[in-house]
Amino acid sequence: MKIITCFKLVPEEQDIVVTAEHTLNFERADAKISPFDLNAVEAAVQLSGDDGQVVALSVGGKYLENTKVRKDVLSRGPHELYLVQDVSLDRALPKDTAQVLAAAANKIGFDLMLFGEGSGDLYAQQVGLLVGEMLQLPTVNAVSSIQIMPGRVLIERTLEDEVEVLELPLPAVLCVTSDINVPKIPSMKAILGAGKKPVTQWASSDIDWTPTPSYTELTDIRVPPQAERKQIIFENDSPEAIAELVEHLRKVLN
């Protein structure tokens, strides 16, 4: 069983600066693995068993140069790492990202491809589904349980008022939810061993990909102006103070 688990590098939230012009400055923001993709990595490692192979795959721009993040993902269990780096993918939207992942996955080969439910920045929830469509494979999102069987996979989708059970032939593409597992924290031995695992880096030309016209364009990201604090303080719990608090809440909610 060969499993490709895809992950995206996103900026560390605490390092993002809100400017006076209500824009976001990412210059000092370090890269990290999108938290939702950690569930996909953990699921892939659990499913692979002793005889399987797990390949971690990511595409992007300058964030992929971060060696610390490379070791981080490999310390979580994947046997090798593939990266597709191109300056045009630095802040790519879902369509381009999906095209590159599909082309890379075709070149690597796989039985099962796993994604998180969305990315920690855009959270568009589109990439995994687009990849499955581009590869013309059975594709399901919102997966909360996976069981591998010979030539097929049995999955569960936990919906609002029911659990849906589906059986799909392999190869397939699945997008897992954060409820599927709790990602393990890598041990010191795993962290040290990560540096010895193979890393393959490709350019867009290595997978025969060229950018195509986008359906949408990201023009700007702006932060809503912060509301000024009202500085209303209630210093006791008397019936009068409670009534006054209720009145203030009623005005805000209405």
GROMACS .gro file of C-alpha atoms in nm:
model
  254
    1MET     CA    1   0.000   0.000   0.000
    2LYS     CA    2   0.148   0.333  -0.110
    3ILE     CA    3  -0.017   0.639   0.042
    4ILE     CA    4   0.046   1.000  -0.052
    5THR     CA    5  -0.041   1.246   0.222
    6CYS     CA    6  -0.054   1.609   0.113
    7PHE     CA    7   0.015   1.905   0.337
    8LYS     CA    8   0.035   2.280   0.302
    9LEU     CA    9   0.272   2.519   0.474
   10VAL     CA   10   0.095   2.819   0.622
   11PRO     CA   11   0.219   3.123   0.816
   12GLU     CA   12   0.242   3.105   1.193
   13GLU     CA   13  -0.056   3.307   1.315
   14GLN     CA   14   0.121   3.470   1.608
   15ASP     CA   15   0.384   3.617   1.372
   16ILE     CA   16   0.136   3.790   1.140
   17VAL     CA   17   0.128   4.168   1.189
   18VAL     CA   18  -0.181   4.382   1.131
   19THR     CA   19  -0.069   4.713   0.982
   20ALA     CA   20  -0.216   5.057   1.037
   21GLU     CA   21  -0.371   5.029   0.689
   22HIS     CA   22  -0.568   4.718   0.800
   23THR     CA   23  -0.358   4.482   0.587
   24LEU     CA   24  -0.157   4.177   0.694
   25ASN     CA   25   0.222   4.171   0.699
   26PHE     CA   26   0.369   3.820   0.664
   27GLU     CA   27   0.738   3.920   0.644
   28ARG     CA   28   0.827   3.788   0.991
   29ALA     CA   29   0.585   3.496   0.987
   30ASP     CA   30   0.756   3.158   1.003
   31ALA     CA   31   0.613   2.855   0.822
   32LYS     CA   32   0.431   2.564   0.985
   33ILE     CA   33   0.231   2.263   0.869
   34SER     CA   34  -0.138   2.343   0.839
   35PRO     CA   35  -0.299   2.192   1.154
   36PHE     CA   36  -0.572   2.018   0.954
   37ASP     CA   37  -0.311   1.841   0.740
   38LEU     CA   38  -0.152   1.688   1.050
   39ASN     CA   39  -0.462   1.467   1.073
   40ALA     CA   40  -0.405   1.347   0.716
   41VAL     CA   41  -0.039   1.269   0.791
   42GLU     CA   42  -0.132   1.076   1.105
   43ALA     CA   43  -0.406   0.883   0.923
   44ALA     CA   44  -0.165   0.785   0.646
   45VAL     CA   45   0.094   0.656   0.892
   46GLN     CA   46  -0.166   0.455   1.086
   47LEU     CA   47  -0.306   0.299   0.767
   48SER     CA   48   0.032   0.207   0.618
   49GLY     CA   49   0.121  -0.051   0.883
   50ASP     CA   50   0.459  -0.222   0.875
   51ASP     CA   51   0.465  -0.299   0.503
   52GLY     CA   52   0.319   0.020   0.358
   53GLN     CA   53   0.488   0.329   0.227
   54VAL     CA   54   0.387   0.685   0.312
   55VAL     CA   55   0.496   0.972   0.089
   56ALA     CA   56   0.448   1.330   0.208
   57LEU     CA   57   0.385   1.580  -0.073
   58SER     CA   58   0.366   1.957  -0.072
   59VAL     CA   59   0.376   2.234  -0.331
   60GLY     CA   60   0.445   2.602  -0.283
   61GLY     CA   61   0.699   2.882  -0.296
   62LYS     CA   62   0.960   3.011  -0.054
   63TYR     CA   63   0.809   2.840   0.251
   64LEU     CA   64   0.931   2.504   0.116
   65GLU     CA   65   1.291   2.615   0.176
   66ASN     CA   66   1.232   2.584   0.551
   67THR     CA   67   1.438   2.281   0.658
   68LYS     CA   68   1.282   2.277   1.004
   69VAL     CA   69   0.937   2.214   0.858
   70ARG     CA   70   1.074   1.941   0.631
   71LYS     CA   71   1.210   1.757   0.934
   72ASP     CA   72   0.884   1.818   1.119
   73VAL     CA   73   0.669   1.636   0.864
   74LEU     CA   74   0.918   1.351   0.820
   75SER     CA   75   0.944   1.304   1.197
   76ARG     CA   76   0.570   1.230   1.202
   77GLY     CA   77   0.611   0.901   1.014
   78PRO     CA   78   0.628   0.947   0.634
   79HIS     CA   79   0.911   0.754   0.470
   80GLU     CA   80   1.002   1.022   0.216
   81LEU     CA   81   0.913   1.374   0.113
   82TYR     CA   82   0.841   1.526  -0.228
   83LEU     CA   83   0.832   1.902  -0.283
   84VAL     CA   84   0.731   2.097  -0.592
   85GLN     CA   85   0.859   2.453  -0.565
   86ASP     CA   86   0.781   2.739  -0.800
   87VAL     CA   87   0.767   3.113  -0.740
   88SER     CA   88   0.420   3.124  -0.899
   89LEU     CA   89   0.293   2.888  -0.625
   90ASP     CA   90   0.391   3.119  -0.339
   91ARG     CA   91   0.029   3.220  -0.273
   92ALA     CA   92  -0.147   2.993  -0.521
   93LEU     CA   93  -0.522   2.952  -0.519
   94PRO     CA   94  -0.684   2.604  -0.508
   95LYS     CA   95  -0.696   2.535  -0.885
   96ASP     CA   96  -0.323   2.580  -0.947
   97THR     CA   97  -0.235   2.396  -0.626
   98ALA     CA   98  -0.456   2.104  -0.726
   99GLN     CA   99  -0.311   2.088  -1.078
  100VAL     CA  100   0.044   2.064  -0.944
  101LEU     CA  101  -0.046   1.805  -0.680
  102ALA     CA  102  -0.229   1.592  -0.938
  103ALA     CA  103   0.067   1.604  -1.178
  104ALA     CA  104   0.314   1.519  -0.901
  105ALA     CA  105   0.097   1.236  -0.767
  106ASN     CA  106   0.072   1.086  -1.117
  107LYS     CA  107   0.450   1.083  -1.140
  108ILE     CA  108   0.499   0.934  -0.791
  109GLY     CA  109   0.223   0.672  -0.816
  110PHE     CA  110  -0.008   0.577  -0.528
  111ASP     CA  111  -0.292   0.358  -0.402
  112LEU     CA  112  -0.449   0.617  -0.173
  113MET     CA  113  -0.418   0.995  -0.148
  114LEU     CA  114  -0.510   1.181   0.171
  115PHE     CA  115  -0.581   1.548   0.240
  116GLY     CA  116  -0.689   1.747   0.544
  117GLU     CA  117  -1.036   1.902   0.545
  118GLY     CA  118  -0.898   2.245   0.452
  119SER     CA  119  -0.592   2.464   0.489
  120GLY     CA  120  -0.512   2.672   0.795
  121ASP     CA  121  -0.505   2.996   0.594
  122LEU     CA  122  -0.771   3.005   0.320
  123TYR     CA  123  -0.970   2.701   0.441
  124ALA     CA  124  -1.131   2.678   0.097
  125GLN     CA  125  -1.188   2.299   0.128
  126GLN     CA  126  -1.139   2.264  -0.247
  127VAL     CA  127  -0.792   2.124  -0.320
  128GLY     CA  128  -0.848   1.757  -0.234
  129LEU     CA  129  -1.176   1.743  -0.427
  130LEU     CA  130  -1.019   1.916  -0.729
  131VAL     CA  131  -0.726   1.675  -0.731
  132GLY     CA  132  -0.963   1.377  -0.729
  133GLU     CA  133  -1.160   1.525  -1.017
  134MET     CA  134  -0.845   1.596  -1.218
  135LEU     CA  135  -0.721   1.241  -1.165
  136GLN     CA  136  -1.068   1.100  -1.241
  137LEU     CA  137  -1.067   0.890  -0.923
  138PRO     CA  138  -1.329   0.814  -0.654
  139THR     CA  139  -1.315   1.114  -0.421
  140VAL     CA  140  -1.490   1.175  -0.088
  141ASN     CA  141  -1.457   1.451   0.171
  142ALA     CA  142  -1.558   1.474   0.540
  143VAL     CA  143  -1.409   1.129   0.608
  144SER     CA  144  -1.400   1.038   0.978
  145SER     CA  145  -1.290   0.672   0.955
  146ILE     CA  146  -1.091   0.465   0.704
  147GLN     CA  147  -1.047   0.089   0.677
  148ILE     CA  148  -0.823  -0.062   0.409
  149MET     CA  149  -0.930  -0.387   0.244
  150PRO     CA  150  -0.789  -0.574  -0.058
  151GLY     CA  151  -0.839  -0.350  -0.360
  152ARG     CA  152  -1.083  -0.118  -0.186
  153VAL     CA  153  -1.136   0.113   0.108
  154LEU     CA  154  -1.428   0.134   0.353
  155ILE     CA  155  -1.492   0.481   0.489
  156GLU     CA  156  -1.730   0.661   0.722
  157ARG     CA  157  -1.855   1.017   0.692
  158THR     CA  158  -2.000   1.164   1.011
  159LEU     CA  159  -2.274   1.402   0.900
  160GLU     CA  160  -2.509   1.618   1.108
  161ASP     CA  161  -2.762   1.350   1.192
  162GLU     CA  162  -2.621   1.027   1.048
  163VAL     CA  163  -2.306   0.828   0.971
  164GLU     CA  164  -2.262   0.745   0.603
  165VAL     CA  165  -2.066   0.428   0.516
  166LEU     CA  166  -1.914   0.402   0.167
  167GLU     CA  167  -1.698   0.145  -0.010
  168LEU     CA  168  -1.464   0.275  -0.281
  169PRO     CA  169  -1.226   0.099  -0.520
  170LEU     CA  170  -0.858   0.190  -0.506
  171PRO     CA  171  -0.689   0.414  -0.601
  172ALA     CA  172  -0.895   0.684  -0.435
  173VAL     CA  173  -0.866   1.037  -0.293
  174LEU     CA  174  -0.996   1.114   0.057
  175CYS     CA  175  -1.023   1.434   0.259
  176VAL     CA  176  -1.024   1.356   0.633
  177THR     CA  177  -1.174   1.560   0.916
  178SER     CA  178  -0.994   1.663   1.233
  179ASP     CA  179  -1.208   1.407   1.422
  180ILE     CA  180  -1.037   1.110   1.259
  181ASN     CA  181  -0.743   1.108   1.504
  182VAL     CA  182  -0.522   1.305   1.739
  183PRO     CA  183  -0.183   1.369   1.573
  184LYS     CA  184   0.103   1.229   1.778
  185ILE     CA  185   0.388   1.449   1.897
  186PRO     CA  186   0.713   1.319   1.739
  187SER     CA  187   0.963   1.158   1.973
  188MET     CA  188   1.326   1.275   1.992
  189LYS     CA  189   1.433   0.958   1.810
  190ALA     CA  190   1.188   1.032   1.528
  191ILE     CA  191   1.307   1.393   1.503
  192LEU     CA  192   1.672   1.285   1.478
  193GLY     CA  193   1.587   1.015   1.224
  194ALA     CA  194   1.392   1.257   1.004
  195GLY     CA  195   1.713   1.413   0.875
  196LYS     CA  196   1.816   1.081   0.719
  197LYS     CA  197   1.497   1.034   0.514
  198PRO     CA  198   1.503   1.115   0.141
  199VAL     CA  199   1.372   1.447   0.013
  200THR     CA  200   1.302   1.494  -0.359
  201GLN     CA  201   1.261   1.848  -0.484
  202TRP     CA  202   1.106   1.922  -0.822
  203ALA     CA  203   1.050   2.235  -1.024
  204SER     CA  204   0.728   2.281  -1.218
  205SER     CA  205   0.908   2.170  -1.537
  206ASP     CA  206   0.991   1.834  -1.377
  207ILE     CA  207   0.621   1.744  -1.368
  208ASP     CA  208   0.532   1.911  -1.700
  209TRP     CA  209   0.313   2.175  -1.537
  210THR     CA  210   0.264   2.527  -1.665
  211PRO     CA  211   0.028   2.782  -1.507
  212THR     CA  212  -0.309   2.829  -1.674
  213PRO     CA  213  -0.546   3.127  -1.650
  214SER     CA  214  -0.710   3.136  -1.308
  215TYR     CA  215  -1.085   3.129  -1.255
  216THR     CA  216  -1.046   3.371  -0.966
  217GLU     CA  217  -0.786   3.620  -0.850
  218LEU     CA  218  -0.687   3.712  -0.495
  219THR     CA  219  -0.661   4.089  -0.508
  220ASP     CA  220  -0.635   4.194  -0.146
  221ILE     CA  221  -0.665   4.079   0.214
  222ARG     CA  222  -0.793   4.339   0.456
  223VAL     CA  223  -0.862   4.330   0.828
  224PRO     CA  224  -1.187   4.483   0.957
  225PRO     CA  225  -1.122   4.787   1.177
  226GLN     CA  226  -1.123   4.697   1.545
  227ALA     CA  227  -1.428   4.816   1.735
  228GLU     CA  228  -1.353   5.058   2.013
  229ARG     CA  229  -1.408   4.916   2.363
  230LYS     CA  230  -1.713   5.058   2.541
  231GLN     CA  231  -1.545   5.046   2.884
  232ILE     CA  232  -1.873   4.970   3.063
  233ILE     CA  233  -1.801   4.809   3.399
  234PHE     CA  234  -2.050   4.654   3.642
  235GLU     CA  235  -1.891   4.632   3.986
  236ASN     CA  236  -2.153   4.433   4.177
  237ASP     CA  237  -2.423   4.171   4.131
  238SER     CA  238  -2.718   4.367   4.268
  239PRO     CA  239  -3.056   4.329   4.094
  240GLU     CA  240  -3.019   4.683   3.959
  241ALA     CA  241  -2.673   4.611   3.809
  242ILE     CA  242  -2.799   4.287   3.653
  243ALA     CA  243  -3.098   4.464   3.502
  244GLU     CA  244  -2.868   4.730   3.361
  245LEU     CA  245  -2.640   4.458   3.212
  246VAL     CA  246  -2.939   4.287   3.051
  247GLU     CA  247  -3.049   4.617   2.901
  248HIS     CA  248  -2.705   4.680   2.752
  249LEU     CA  249  -2.694   4.327   2.605
  250ARG     CA  250  -3.042   4.369   2.460
  251LYS     CA  251  -2.934   4.687   2.281
  252VAL     CA  252  -2.620   4.519   2.141
  253LEU     CA  253  -2.805   4.212   2.017
  254ASN     CA  254  -3.082   4.414   1.857
   0.00000   0.00000   0.00000
